[in-house]
PDB file of C-alpha atoms in Angstrom:
ATOM      1  CA  UNK A   1      -9.298  22.439 -17.168  1.00  0.00           C
ATOM      2  CA  UNK A   2      -5.747  21.386 -15.620  1.00  0.00           C
ATOM      3  CA  UNK A   3      -3.892  25.039 -14.845  1.00  0.00           C
ATOM      4  CA  UNK A   4      -0.203  24.413 -16.476  1.00  0.00           C
ATOM      5  CA  UNK A   5       3.104  25.557 -14.279  1.00  0.00           C
ATOM      6  CA  UNK A   6       3.914  28.932 -14.051  1.00  0.00           C
ATOM      7  CA  UNK A   7       7.912  29.583 -15.522  1.00  0.00           C
ATOM      8  CA  UNK A   8      10.342  32.130 -14.427  1.00  0.00           C
ATOM      9  CA  UNK A   9      13.390  30.789 -15.951  1.00  0.00           C
ATOM     10  CA  UNK A  10      15.049  29.553 -12.398  1.00  0.00           C
ATOM     11  CA  UNK A  11      13.954  26.250 -12.726  1.00  0.00           C
ATOM     12  CA  UNK A  12      14.757  23.418 -15.179  1.00  0.00           C
ATOM     13  CA  UNK A  13      13.201  24.386 -18.548  1.00  0.00           C
ATOM     14  CA  UNK A  14      12.775  20.716 -20.132  1.00  0.00           C
ATOM     15  CA  UNK A  15      10.588  19.742 -16.985  1.00  0.00           C
ATOM     16  CA  UNK A  16       8.211  22.901 -17.584  1.00  0.00           C
ATOM     17  CA  UNK A  17       7.888  22.510 -21.294  1.00  0.00           C
ATOM     18  CA  UNK A  18       6.982  18.862 -20.213  1.00  0.00           C
ATOM     19  CA  UNK A  19       4.279  19.272 -18.023  1.00  0.00           C
ATOM     20  CA  UNK A  20       2.991  22.287 -20.225  1.00  0.00           C
ATOM     21  CA  UNK A  21       2.738  20.353 -22.951  1.00  0.00           C
ATOM     22  CA  UNK A  22       0.796  17.382 -20.858  1.00  0.00           C
ATOM     23  CA  UNK A  23      -1.080  19.785 -19.937  1.00  0.00           C
ATOM     24  CA  UNK A  24      -2.240  20.741 -23.554  1.00  0.00           C
ATOM     25  CA  UNK A  25      -3.204  17.274 -24.158  1.00  0.00           C
ATOM     26  CA  UNK A  26      -5.006  16.981 -20.866  1.00  0.00           C
ATOM     27  CA  UNK A  27      -7.282  20.372 -21.685  1.00  0.00           C
ATOM     28  CA  UNK A  28      -7.182  19.672 -25.779  1.00  0.00           C
ATOM     29  CA  UNK A  29      -5.343  22.805 -26.548  1.00  0.00           C
ATOM     30  CA  UNK A  30      -3.025  20.947 -28.973  1.00  0.00           C
ATOM     31  CA  UNK A  31      -2.229  21.008 -31.896  1.00  0.00           C
ATOM     32  CA  UNK A  32      -4.340  24.538 -31.809  1.00  0.00           C
ATOM     33  CA  UNK A  33      -1.119  27.166 -31.898  1.00  0.00           C
ATOM     34  CA  UNK A  34      -2.809  29.963 -31.147  1.00  0.00           C
ATOM     35  CA  UNK A  35      -4.444  28.717 -28.251  1.00  0.00           C
ATOM     36  CA  UNK A  36      -1.086  27.041 -26.862  1.00  0.00           C
ATOM     37  CA  UNK A  37       0.744  30.435 -27.583  1.00  0.00           C
ATOM     38  CA  UNK A  38      -1.573  32.029 -25.415  1.00  0.00           C
ATOM     39  CA  UNK A  39      -1.375  30.035 -22.476  1.00  0.00           C
ATOM     40  CA  UNK A  40       2.262  29.721 -23.258  1.00  0.00           C
ATOM     41  CA  UNK A  41       2.452  33.469 -22.677  1.00  0.00           C
ATOM     42  CA  UNK A  42      -0.238  33.469 -19.645  1.00  0.00           C
ATOM     43  CA  UNK A  43       2.297  31.071 -17.988  1.00  0.00           C
ATOM     44  CA  UNK A  44       5.690  32.872 -17.976  1.00  0.00           C
ATOM     45  CA  UNK A  45       6.557  35.138 -15.186  1.00  0.00           C
ATOM     46  CA  UNK A  46       9.678  37.722 -14.615  1.00  0.00           C
ATOM     47  CA  UNK A  47      12.402  37.281 -16.975  1.00  0.00           C
ATOM     48  CA  UNK A  48      10.941  34.422 -18.839  1.00  0.00           C
ATOM     49  CA  UNK A  49       7.923  36.357 -19.457  1.00  0.00           C
ATOM     50  CA  UNK A  50      10.282  39.742 -20.700  1.00  0.00           C
ATOM     51  CA  UNK A  51      12.075  37.386 -23.624  1.00  0.00           C
ATOM     52  CA  UNK A  52       8.768  36.991 -25.101  1.00  0.00           C
ATOM     53  CA  UNK A  53       6.720  40.439 -24.075  1.00  0.00           C
ATOM     54  CA  UNK A  54       6.505  41.674 -27.339  1.00  0.00           C
ATOM     55  CA  UNK A  55       6.008  38.383 -29.507  1.00  0.00           C
ATOM     56  CA  UNK A  56       2.775  37.127 -30.657  1.00  0.00           C
ATOM     57  CA  UNK A  57       3.817  34.315 -32.934  1.00  0.00           C
ATOM     58  CA  UNK A  58       2.551  30.717 -32.846  1.00  0.00           C
ATOM     59  CA  UNK A  59       3.611  28.021 -29.932  1.00  0.00           C
ATOM     60  CA  UNK A  60       6.402  26.640 -32.150  1.00  0.00           C
ATOM     61  CA  UNK A  61       8.051  29.478 -32.576  1.00  0.00           C
ATOM     62  CA  UNK A  62       7.487  31.035 -29.189  1.00  0.00           C
ATOM     63  CA  UNK A  63       9.008  27.732 -27.578  1.00  0.00           C
ATOM     64  CA  UNK A  64      11.804  27.805 -29.743  1.00  0.00           C
ATOM     65  CA  UNK A  65      12.585  31.210 -28.412  1.00  0.00           C
ATOM     66  CA  UNK A  66      12.238  30.189 -24.851  1.00  0.00           C
ATOM     67  CA  UNK A  67      14.910  27.206 -25.879  1.00  0.00           C
ATOM     68  CA  UNK A  68      17.505  29.581 -27.197  1.00  0.00           C
ATOM     69  CA  UNK A  69      16.939  31.322 -23.886  1.00  0.00           C
ATOM     70  CA  UNK A  70      17.010  28.919 -21.174  1.00  0.00           C
ATOM     71  CA  UNK A  71      17.842  25.626 -22.777  1.00  0.00           C
ATOM     72  CA  UNK A  72      16.357  22.339 -23.296  1.00  0.00           C
ATOM     73  CA  UNK A  73      15.613  19.597 -25.517  1.00  0.00           C
ATOM     74  CA  UNK A  74      14.171  20.403 -28.665  1.00  0.00           C
ATOM     75  CA  UNK A  75      13.124  17.222 -29.990  1.00  0.00           C
ATOM     76  CA  UNK A  76       9.657  16.861 -27.937  1.00  0.00           C
ATOM     77  CA  UNK A  77       6.816  18.192 -29.958  1.00  0.00           C
ATOM     78  CA  UNK A  78       2.929  18.017 -29.934  1.00  0.00           C
ATOM     79  CA  UNK A  79       0.881  17.609 -33.228  1.00  0.00           C
TER      80      UNK A  79
END
């Protein structure tokens, strides 16, 4: 398995998302929303983790919440 990067809200969100989604493809997690969401939550640190601390939604919903908070291009999706 290729481990996705961690994200703490201090670096470029779009870069994190691109690398995270590439890891999902390589590890055959996509398009399983539950698995991708679990890995996404495990990769978050600090303030980024606090944004999603109480959410157990699907990957798309979790990623949308991060994008709303940290900005980013909402056009890239894995299916």
